[in-house]
Amino acid sequence: MSDDDTYDVIVIGAGPVGENVADRTAAAGLRTVIVESELVGGECSYWACIPSKALLRPAAALSGARSVAGAREAVGDRRVDAAAVLARRDAFVGDWQDDGQVSWLDSVGVELVRGHGRLVGPRRVEAAGRTLTARHAVVVCTGSRAVVPDLPGVASARPWTSREATGSRKVPGRLAIVGGGVVGAEMAAAWSALGSRVTLLIRGERPLPRMEPFAGDLVADGLRASGVDVRTGVSVTAVDRKDGPVEITLDHGDPVTADEVLFATGRAPRTDDLGLETVGLEPGSWLEVDDTLRVAGVPDGWLYCAGDPNHRALLTHQGKYQARIAGAAIAARAADRPVDEAPWGPFAATADHAAVPQAVFTEPEVAAVGLTLAAAEAAGHRCRAVDYDLGAVSGAALYADDYRGRARMVVDLDDERLLGVTFVGPGAGELLHAATIAVAAEVPLPRLWHAVPAFPTTNEIWLRLLETYRG
Ligand SMILES: Cc1cc2nc3c(=O)[nH]c(=O)nc-3n(C[C@H](O)[C@H](O)[C@H](O)COP(=O)(O)OP(=O)(O)OC[C@H]3O[C@@H](n4cnc5c(N)ncnc54)[C@H](O)[C@@H]3O)c2cc1C
Ligand SMILES: NC(=O)c1ccc[n+]([C@@H]2O[C@H](COP(=O)([O-])OP(=O)(O)OC[C@H]3O[C@@H](n4cnc5c(N)ncnc54)[C@H](O)[C@@H]3O)[C@@H](O)[C@H]2O)c1
């Protein structure tokens, strides 16, 4: 082992989360190396958040124009220009080249090793033929991959996963999507707008099952209005592709024929080929962490995990938040400074439990933070849901003719603070951060009454919700 191979911190995986951990530890003066097997920037930059939103935005812009008389006449019933949308997506992913992100790593003083990283015992990582040793911490930031269910015929059907759904250079004539989670709903919206005839196959009652039920219902209405065949309560039993299209058999109802089938059926942690067994952990498992992001059950506390593989919240912004906390904790422990793990302190990822925001870029958009009513009740809170028609707010009516949307806040009746907020409607994503602040800061409702929303913005929904609560 040469001194060159000894670092203070080794980060495995250079997605947004790994990059942020490495940035923090390097900034704290710790010699940091990051190991990446594919592209620096990770799934988020090349096959997930960025390309999916680049595909969705042009259709939303067009709908935005179409929803306002005066602008509507200018755009008529034109569709998006698919070639231009795909070219814009390609630009956002830098044509799947990571030079820009590699230069950034260089600029913040983080060393890059290209190759697959694998633990080979406590504090040791093998990558690119080298054995790297960490003085203070190894951080697993390896993300997640799509799970395709093991159905008859699935392998030979060459299904799409989120990678092909965000990266395809061709618009399939007919696209079937299995799974009504966030990927399924967003990709149905994107490809339908690009010209595919989309069938969305959902085994539950509605899309977005983890959100408030009205959110899934409004999204299903929006998808249907844009031409998507949304089928609920159906399960795929087999898929079959010979040379041409793929045939999808359902447990009941007519089979579906499509040119491509996307499985948007959830994620698995990329921890299966990581050498976890060499440190007493189960390969392929989600890694349980404490609030400083240290992996449970590892003696001496040198192993951390941030982002998707700890299964707290599979979202880029939440993983980056964990990265900031983990980076601070690693730096403090390395310097023998005390690490106060109290909730909401600099070393505790408390928001993971109480205030995770998410925006879903369907039409209408869904924006939610904290608990749904059902989740709040299941957690034993004495609570009340306050609902309001978002379209009845002046700002919304000005924003779009016939604005359709709904808002809900879930109030904890014992201490009069917000447990969760959901907005559904055009542009709802941009309303979310005020709600995140109110939930994370536990702002008492009597004080929120003094936060006056500007007129006439859609944010006036806050006033209407509070008035409704007060009665
Ligand atoms: C279609 C889609 C759209 C999404 N849209 C959004 C969105 O709009 N907003 C949002 O917040 N979240 C979104 N997400 C979720 C988001 O992509 C993930 O939460 C995010 O990518 C997690 O970041 P990460 O750094 O943990 O992992 P990743 O981005 O997956 O990065 C992990 C990196 O680790 C590397 N790696 C893995 N194993 C090894 C190894 N053994 N050695 C070396 N390198 C390794 C990988 O190559 C990869 O580069 C979306 C997900 C999908 C699938
Ligand atoms: N805008 C965003 O924030 C955004 C966008 C996309 C993805 N993401 C994140 O990425 C993660 C992955 O998203 P996802 O949609 O792949 O996963 P998910 O777990 O959210 O949804 C998967 C859906 O597929 C269904 N499913 C599973 N197996 C099935 C089967 N055999 N047949 C039919 N349906 C089946 C599940 O019931 C679930 O509703 C999520 O945690 C999500 O939060 C976020």
mmCIF file with all atom_site columns, N, CA and C and ligand atoms in Angstrom, residues 52-53 149 151 178-184 186 201-203 209-210 234-236 263-267 308 313-315 317 358-361, ligand 2:
data_model
loop_
_atom_site.group_PDB
_atom_site.id
_atom_site.type_symbol
_atom_site.label_atom_id
_atom_site.label_alt_id
_atom_site.label_comp_id
_atom_site.label_asym_id
_atom_site.label_entity_id
_atom_site.label_seq_id
_atom_site.pdbx_PDB_ins_code
_atom_site.Cartn_x
_atom_site.Cartn_y
_atom_site.Cartn_z
_atom_site.occupancy
_atom_site.B_iso_or_equiv
_atom_site.pdbx_formal_charge
_atom_site.auth_seq_id
_atom_site.auth_comp_id
_atom_site.auth_asym_id
_atom_site.auth_atom_id
_atom_site.pdbx_PDB_model_num
ATOM   1   N N   . SER A 1 52  ? -35.490 13.801  -17.796 1.00 0.00 ? 52  SER A N   1
ATOM   2   C CA  . SER A 1 52  ? -36.957 13.671  -17.733 1.00 0.00 ? 52  SER A CA  1
ATOM   3   C C   . SER A 1 52  ? -37.600 15.053  -17.690 1.00 0.00 ? 52  SER A C   1
ATOM   4   N N   . LYS A 1 53  ? -37.010 15.955  -16.917 1.00 0.00 ? 53  LYS A N   1
ATOM   5   C CA  . LYS A 1 53  ? -37.603 17.304  -16.855 1.00 0.00 ? 53  LYS A CA  1
ATOM   6   C C   . LYS A 1 53  ? -37.379 18.068  -18.156 1.00 0.00 ? 53  LYS A C   1
ATOM   7   N N   . PRO A 1 149 ? -39.851 -6.650  -13.003 1.00 0.00 ? 149 PRO A N   1
ATOM   8   C CA  . PRO A 1 149 ? -40.357 -7.888  -12.414 1.00 0.00 ? 149 PRO A CA  1
ATOM   9   C C   . PRO A 1 149 ? -40.062 -9.095  -13.313 1.00 0.00 ? 149 PRO A C   1
ATOM   10  N N   . LEU A 1 151 ? -41.274 -11.525 -15.039 1.00 0.00 ? 151 LEU A N   1
ATOM   11  C CA  . LEU A 1 151 ? -42.496 -12.050 -15.656 1.00 0.00 ? 151 LEU A CA  1
ATOM   12  C C   . LEU A 1 151 ? -42.128 -12.929 -16.843 1.00 0.00 ? 151 LEU A C   1
ATOM   13  N N   . VAL A 1 178 ? -45.718 0.193   -17.476 1.00 0.00 ? 178 VAL A N   1
ATOM   14  C CA  . VAL A 1 178 ? -46.195 -0.606  -16.347 1.00 0.00 ? 178 VAL A CA  1
ATOM   15  C C   . VAL A 1 178 ? -45.732 0.085   -15.071 1.00 0.00 ? 178 VAL A C   1
ATOM   16  N N   . GLY A 1 179 ? -46.680 0.422   -14.197 1.00 0.00 ? 179 GLY A N   1
ATOM   17  C CA  . GLY A 1 179 ? -46.330 1.073   -12.931 1.00 0.00 ? 179 GLY A CA  1
ATOM   18  C C   . GLY A 1 179 ? -46.810 2.514   -12.910 1.00 0.00 ? 179 GLY A C   1
ATOM   19  N N   . GLY A 1 180 ? -47.552 2.858   -11.872 1.00 0.00 ? 180 GLY A N   1
ATOM   20  C CA  . GLY A 1 180 ? -48.132 4.202   -11.789 1.00 0.00 ? 180 GLY A CA  1
ATOM   21  C C   . GLY A 1 180 ? -47.471 5.074   -10.740 1.00 0.00 ? 180 GLY A C   1
ATOM   22  N N   . GLY A 1 181 ? -46.200 4.807   -10.434 1.00 0.00 ? 181 GLY A N   1
ATOM   23  C CA  . GLY A 1 181 ? -45.456 5.692   -9.530  1.00 0.00 ? 181 GLY A CA  1
ATOM   24  C C   . GLY A 1 181 ? -45.051 6.967   -10.266 1.00 0.00 ? 181 GLY A C   1
ATOM   25  N N   . VAL A 1 182 ? -44.061 7.658   -9.700  1.00 0.00 ? 182 VAL A N   1
ATOM   26  C CA  . VAL A 1 182 ? -43.689 8.949   -10.272 1.00 0.00 ? 182 VAL A CA  1
ATOM   27  C C   . VAL A 1 182 ? -43.079 8.791   -11.667 1.00 0.00 ? 182 VAL A C   1
ATOM   28  N N   . VAL A 1 183 ? -42.225 7.777   -11.836 1.00 0.00 ? 183 VAL A N   1
ATOM   29  C CA  . VAL A 1 183 ? -41.612 7.588   -13.158 1.00 0.00 ? 183 VAL A CA  1
ATOM   30  C C   . VAL A 1 183 ? -42.692 7.261   -14.189 1.00 0.00 ? 183 VAL A C   1
ATOM   31  N N   . GLY A 1 184 ? -43.595 6.344   -13.843 1.00 0.00 ? 184 GLY A N   1
ATOM   32  C CA  . GLY A 1 184 ? -44.656 5.963   -14.786 1.00 0.00 ? 184 GLY A CA  1
ATOM   33  C C   . GLY A 1 184 ? -45.506 7.164   -15.183 1.00 0.00 ? 184 GLY A C   1
ATOM   34  N N   . GLU A 1 186 ? -44.833 10.488  -14.914 1.00 0.00 ? 186 GLU A N   1
ATOM   35  C CA  . GLU A 1 186 ? -44.114 11.530  -15.667 1.00 0.00 ? 186 GLU A CA  1
ATOM   36  C C   . GLU A 1 186 ? -43.789 11.075  -17.093 1.00 0.00 ? 186 GLU A C   1
ATOM   37  N N   . LEU A 1 201 ? -50.434 1.241   -17.330 1.00 0.00 ? 201 LEU A N   1
ATOM   38  C CA  . LEU A 1 201 ? -51.027 0.094   -16.647 1.00 0.00 ? 201 LEU A CA  1
ATOM   39  C C   . LEU A 1 201 ? -50.699 0.160   -15.158 1.00 0.00 ? 201 LEU A C   1
ATOM   40  N N   . ILE A 1 202 ? -51.743 0.355   -14.363 1.00 0.00 ? 202 ILE A N   1
ATOM   41  C CA  . ILE A 1 202 ? -51.563 0.576   -12.925 1.00 0.00 ? 202 ILE A CA  1
ATOM   42  C C   . ILE A 1 202 ? -52.286 -0.535  -12.176 1.00 0.00 ? 202 ILE A C   1
ATOM   43  N N   . ARG A 1 203 ? -51.585 -1.163  -11.231 1.00 0.00 ? 203 ARG A N   1
ATOM   44  C CA  . ARG A 1 203 ? -52.292 -2.250  -10.546 1.00 0.00 ? 203 ARG A CA  1
ATOM   45  C C   . ARG A 1 203 ? -53.194 -1.750  -9.419  1.00 0.00 ? 203 ARG A C   1
ATOM   46  N N   . PRO A 1 209 ? -49.586 6.500   -5.767  1.00 0.00 ? 209 PRO A N   1
ATOM   47  C CA  . PRO A 1 209 ? -50.263 5.973   -4.578  1.00 0.00 ? 209 PRO A CA  1
ATOM   48  C C   . PRO A 1 209 ? -49.720 6.493   -3.259  1.00 0.00 ? 209 PRO A C   1
ATOM   49  N N   . ARG A 1 210 ? -48.510 7.078   -3.268  1.00 0.00 ? 210 ARG A N   1
ATOM   50  C CA  . ARG A 1 210 ? -47.989 7.573   -1.976  1.00 0.00 ? 210 ARG A CA  1
ATOM   51  C C   . ARG A 1 210 ? -48.417 9.008   -1.680  1.00 0.00 ? 210 ARG A C   1
ATOM   52  N N   . VAL A 1 234 ? -55.144 -3.261  -12.930 1.00 0.00 ? 234 VAL A N   1
ATOM   53  C CA  . VAL A 1 234 ? -54.710 -4.350  -13.815 1.00 0.00 ? 234 VAL A CA  1
ATOM   54  C C   . VAL A 1 234 ? -53.259 -4.731  -13.511 1.00 0.00 ? 234 VAL A C   1
ATOM   55  N N   . SER A 1 235 ? -52.987 -6.030  -13.622 1.00 0.00 ? 235 SER A N   1
ATOM   56  C CA  . SER A 1 235 ? -51.620 -6.511  -13.444 1.00 0.00 ? 235 SER A CA  1
ATOM   57  C C   . SER A 1 235 ? -51.160 -7.190  -14.719 1.00 0.00 ? 235 SER A C   1
ATOM   58  N N   . VAL A 1 236 ? -49.900 -6.982  -15.055 1.00 0.00 ? 236 VAL A N   1
ATOM   59  C CA  . VAL A 1 236 ? -49.312 -7.635  -16.221 1.00 0.00 ? 236 VAL A CA  1
ATOM   60  C C   . VAL A 1 236 ? -48.928 -9.062  -15.804 1.00 0.00 ? 236 VAL A C   1
ATOM   61  N N   . PHE A 1 263 ? -40.963 -0.579  -18.004 1.00 0.00 ? 263 PHE A N   1
ATOM   62  C CA  . PHE A 1 263 ? -41.260 -1.004  -16.636 1.00 0.00 ? 263 PHE A CA  1
ATOM   63  C C   . PHE A 1 263 ? -40.804 0.094   -15.681 1.00 0.00 ? 263 PHE A C   1
ATOM   64  N N   . ALA A 1 264 ? -41.774 0.726   -15.077 1.00 0.00 ? 264 ALA A N   1
ATOM   65  C CA  . ALA A 1 264 ? -41.496 1.788   -14.086 1.00 0.00 ? 264 ALA A CA  1
ATOM   66  C C   . ALA A 1 264 ? -41.987 1.265   -12.745 1.00 0.00 ? 264 ALA A C   1
ATOM   67  N N   . THR A 1 265 ? -41.386 0.157   -12.330 1.00 0.00 ? 265 THR A N   1
ATOM   68  C CA  . THR A 1 265 ? -41.926 -0.616  -11.214 1.00 0.00 ? 265 THR A CA  1
ATOM   69  C C   . THR A 1 265 ? -41.032 -0.561  -9.973  1.00 0.00 ? 265 THR A C   1
ATOM   70  N N   . GLY A 1 266 ? -40.296 0.518   -9.825  1.00 0.00 ? 266 GLY A N   1
ATOM   71  C CA  . GLY A 1 266 ? -39.543 0.718   -8.582  1.00 0.00 ? 266 GLY A CA  1
ATOM   72  C C   . GLY A 1 266 ? -38.041 0.519   -8.757  1.00 0.00 ? 266 GLY A C   1
ATOM   73  N N   . ARG A 1 267 ? -37.310 0.642   -7.656  1.00 0.00 ? 267 ARG A N   1
ATOM   74  C CA  . ARG A 1 267 ? -35.844 0.692   -7.677  1.00 0.00 ? 267 ARG A CA  1
ATOM   75  C C   . ARG A 1 267 ? -35.243 -0.312  -6.702  1.00 0.00 ? 267 ARG A C   1
ATOM   76  N N   . ASP A 1 308 ? -29.897 7.419   -2.423  1.00 0.00 ? 308 ASP A N   1
ATOM   77  C CA  . ASP A 1 308 ? -30.860 6.335   -2.649  1.00 0.00 ? 308 ASP A CA  1
ATOM   78  C C   . ASP A 1 308 ? -30.602 5.068   -1.825  1.00 0.00 ? 308 ASP A C   1
ATOM   79  N N   . ALA A 1 313 ? -35.289 8.531   1.270   1.00 0.00 ? 313 ALA A N   1
ATOM   80  C CA  . ALA A 1 313 ? -36.098 9.289   0.305   1.00 0.00 ? 313 ALA A CA  1
ATOM   81  C C   . ALA A 1 313 ? -35.326 9.248   -1.011  1.00 0.00 ? 313 ALA A C   1
ATOM   82  N N   . LEU A 1 314 ? -35.913 8.626   -2.027  1.00 0.00 ? 314 LEU A N   1
ATOM   83  C CA  . LEU A 1 314 ? -35.170 8.467   -3.285  1.00 0.00 ? 314 LEU A CA  1
ATOM   84  C C   . LEU A 1 314 ? -35.352 9.721   -4.136  1.00 0.00 ? 314 LEU A C   1
ATOM   85  N N   . LEU A 1 315 ? -34.724 10.783  -3.682  1.00 0.00 ? 315 LEU A N   1
ATOM   86  C CA  . LEU A 1 315 ? -34.844 12.084  -4.330  1.00 0.00 ? 315 LEU A CA  1
ATOM   87  C C   . LEU A 1 315 ? -33.492 12.780  -4.289  1.00 0.00 ? 315 LEU A C   1
ATOM   88  N N   . HIS A 1 317 ? -32.647 16.015  -4.181  1.00 0.00 ? 317 HIS A N   1
ATOM   89  C CA  . HIS A 1 317 ? -32.439 17.102  -3.207  1.00 0.00 ? 317 HIS A CA  1
ATOM   90  C C   . HIS A 1 317 ? -32.295 16.555  -1.799  1.00 0.00 ? 317 HIS A C   1
ATOM   91  N N   . GLN A 1 358 ? -41.469 17.010  -2.557  1.00 0.00 ? 358 GLN A N   1
ATOM   92  C CA  . GLN A 1 358 ? -41.371 16.379  -3.877  1.00 0.00 ? 358 GLN A CA  1
ATOM   93  C C   . GLN A 1 358 ? -42.286 17.097  -4.858  1.00 0.00 ? 358 GLN A C   1
ATOM   94  N N   . ALA A 1 359 ? -41.747 17.360  -6.036  1.00 0.00 ? 359 ALA A N   1
ATOM   95  C CA  . ALA A 1 359 ? -42.562 17.940  -7.116  1.00 0.00 ? 359 ALA A CA  1
ATOM   96  C C   . ALA A 1 359 ? -42.644 16.914  -8.239  1.00 0.00 ? 359 ALA A C   1
ATOM   97  N N   . VAL A 1 360 ? -43.839 16.660  -8.721  1.00 0.00 ? 360 VAL A N   1
ATOM   98  C CA  . VAL A 1 360 ? -44.051 15.715  -9.825  1.00 0.00 ? 360 VAL A CA  1
ATOM   99  C C   . VAL A 1 360 ? -44.508 16.537  -11.029 1.00 0.00 ? 360 VAL A C   1
ATOM   100 N N   . PHE A 1 361 ? -43.786 16.381  -12.143 1.00 0.00 ? 361 PHE A N   1
ATOM   101 C CA  . PHE A 1 361 ? -43.951 17.319  -13.257 1.00 0.00 ? 361 PHE A CA  1
ATOM   102 C C   . PHE A 1 361 ? -44.928 16.813  -14.312 1.00 0.00 ? 361 PHE A C   1
HETATM 103 N N1  . LIG B 2 .   ? -40.227 14.238  -9.859  1.00 0.00 ? 2   LIG B N1  1
HETATM 104 C C1  . LIG B 2 .   ? -39.653 13.435  -8.975  1.00 0.00 ? 2   LIG B C1  1
HETATM 105 O O1  . LIG B 2 .   ? -39.398 13.807  -7.841  1.00 0.00 ? 2   LIG B O1  1
HETATM 106 C C2  . LIG B 2 .   ? -39.309 12.029  -9.348  1.00 0.00 ? 2   LIG B C2  1
HETATM 107 C C3  . LIG B 2 .   ? -39.478 11.602  -10.653 1.00 0.00 ? 2   LIG B C3  1
HETATM 108 C C4  . LIG B 2 .   ? -39.212 10.271  -10.938 1.00 0.00 ? 2   LIG B C4  1
HETATM 109 C C5  . LIG B 2 .   ? -38.745 9.418   -9.945  1.00 0.00 ? 2   LIG B C5  1
HETATM 110 N N2  . LIG B 2 .   ? -38.558 9.892   -8.703  1.00 0.00 ? 2   LIG B N2  1
HETATM 111 C C6  . LIG B 2 .   ? -38.131 9.008   -7.615  1.00 0.00 ? 2   LIG B C6  1
HETATM 112 O O2  . LIG B 2 .   ? -37.537 7.843   -8.115  1.00 0.00 ? 2   LIG B O2  1
HETATM 113 C C7  . LIG B 2 .   ? -38.008 6.724   -7.391  1.00 0.00 ? 2   LIG B C7  1
HETATM 114 C C8  . LIG B 2 .   ? -38.400 5.643   -8.341  1.00 0.00 ? 2   LIG B C8  1
HETATM 115 O O3  . LIG B 2 .   ? -39.625 5.945   -8.999  1.00 0.00 ? 2   LIG B O3  1
HETATM 116 P P1  . LIG B 2 .   ? -40.523 4.775   -9.583  1.00 0.00 ? 2   LIG B P1  1
HETATM 117 O O4  . LIG B 2 .   ? -41.743 5.398   -10.130 1.00 0.00 ? 2   LIG B O4  1
HETATM 118 O O5  . LIG B 2 .   ? -39.691 3.887   -10.434 1.00 0.00 ? 2   LIG B O5  1
HETATM 119 O O6  . LIG B 2 .   ? -40.833 3.905   -8.297  1.00 0.00 ? 2   LIG B O6  1
HETATM 120 P P2  . LIG B 2 .   ? -42.043 3.944   -7.264  1.00 0.00 ? 2   LIG B P2  1
HETATM 121 O O7  . LIG B 2 .   ? -41.684 2.949   -6.234  1.00 0.00 ? 2   LIG B O7  1
HETATM 122 O O8  . LIG B 2 .   ? -42.398 5.317   -6.881  1.00 0.00 ? 2   LIG B O8  1
HETATM 123 O O9  . LIG B 2 .   ? -43.290 3.411   -8.130  1.00 0.00 ? 2   LIG B O9  1
HETATM 124 C C9  . LIG B 2 .   ? -43.305 2.138   -8.680  1.00 0.00 ? 2   LIG B C9  1
HETATM 125 C C10 . LIG B 2 .   ? -44.749 1.738   -8.882  1.00 0.00 ? 2   LIG B C10 1
HETATM 126 O O10 . LIG B 2 .   ? -44.774 0.527   -9.595  1.00 0.00 ? 2   LIG B O10 1
HETATM 127 C C11 . LIG B 2 .   ? -45.725 -0.325  -9.009  1.00 0.00 ? 2   LIG B C11 1
HETATM 128 N N3  . LIG B 2 .   ? -45.323 -1.698  -9.279  1.00 0.00 ? 2   LIG B N3  1
HETATM 129 C C12 . LIG B 2 .   ? -44.318 -2.390  -8.729  1.00 0.00 ? 2   LIG B C12 1
HETATM 130 N N4  . LIG B 2 .   ? -44.256 -3.628  -9.251  1.00 0.00 ? 2   LIG B N4  1
HETATM 131 C C13 . LIG B 2 .   ? -45.245 -3.713  -10.164 1.00 0.00 ? 2   LIG B C13 1
HETATM 132 C C14 . LIG B 2 .   ? -45.693 -4.728  -11.040 1.00 0.00 ? 2   LIG B C14 1
HETATM 133 N N5  . LIG B 2 .   ? -45.101 -5.917  -11.089 1.00 0.00 ? 2   LIG B N5  1
HETATM 134 N N6  . LIG B 2 .   ? -46.747 -4.447  -11.839 1.00 0.00 ? 2   LIG B N6  1
HETATM 135 C C15 . LIG B 2 .   ? -47.355 -3.242  -11.796 1.00 0.00 ? 2   LIG B C15 1
HETATM 136 N N7  . LIG B 2 .   ? -46.960 -2.245  -10.995 1.00 0.00 ? 2   LIG B N7  1
HETATM 137 C C16 . LIG B 2 .   ? -45.931 -2.477  -10.185 1.00 0.00 ? 2   LIG B C16 1
HETATM 138 C C17 . LIG B 2 .   ? -45.733 0.035   -7.537  1.00 0.00 ? 2   LIG B C17 1
HETATM 139 O O11 . LIG B 2 .   ? -46.958 -0.304  -6.949  1.00 0.00 ? 2   LIG B O11 1
HETATM 140 C C18 . LIG B 2 .   ? -45.487 1.534   -7.568  1.00 0.00 ? 2   LIG B C18 1
HETATM 141 O O12 . LIG B 2 .   ? -46.684 2.257   -7.602  1.00 0.00 ? 2   LIG B O12 1
HETATM 142 C C19 . LIG B 2 .   ? -39.164 7.164   -6.535  1.00 0.00 ? 2   LIG B C19 1
HETATM 143 O O13 . LIG B 2 .   ? -38.840 7.041   -5.184  1.00 0.00 ? 2   LIG B O13 1
HETATM 144 C C20 . LIG B 2 .   ? -39.407 8.588   -6.915  1.00 0.00 ? 2   LIG B C20 1
HETATM 145 O O14 . LIG B 2 .   ? -39.650 9.397   -5.811  1.00 0.00 ? 2   LIG B O14 1
HETATM 146 C C21 . LIG B 2 .   ? -38.834 11.183  -8.380  1.00 0.00 ? 2   LIG B C21 1
#
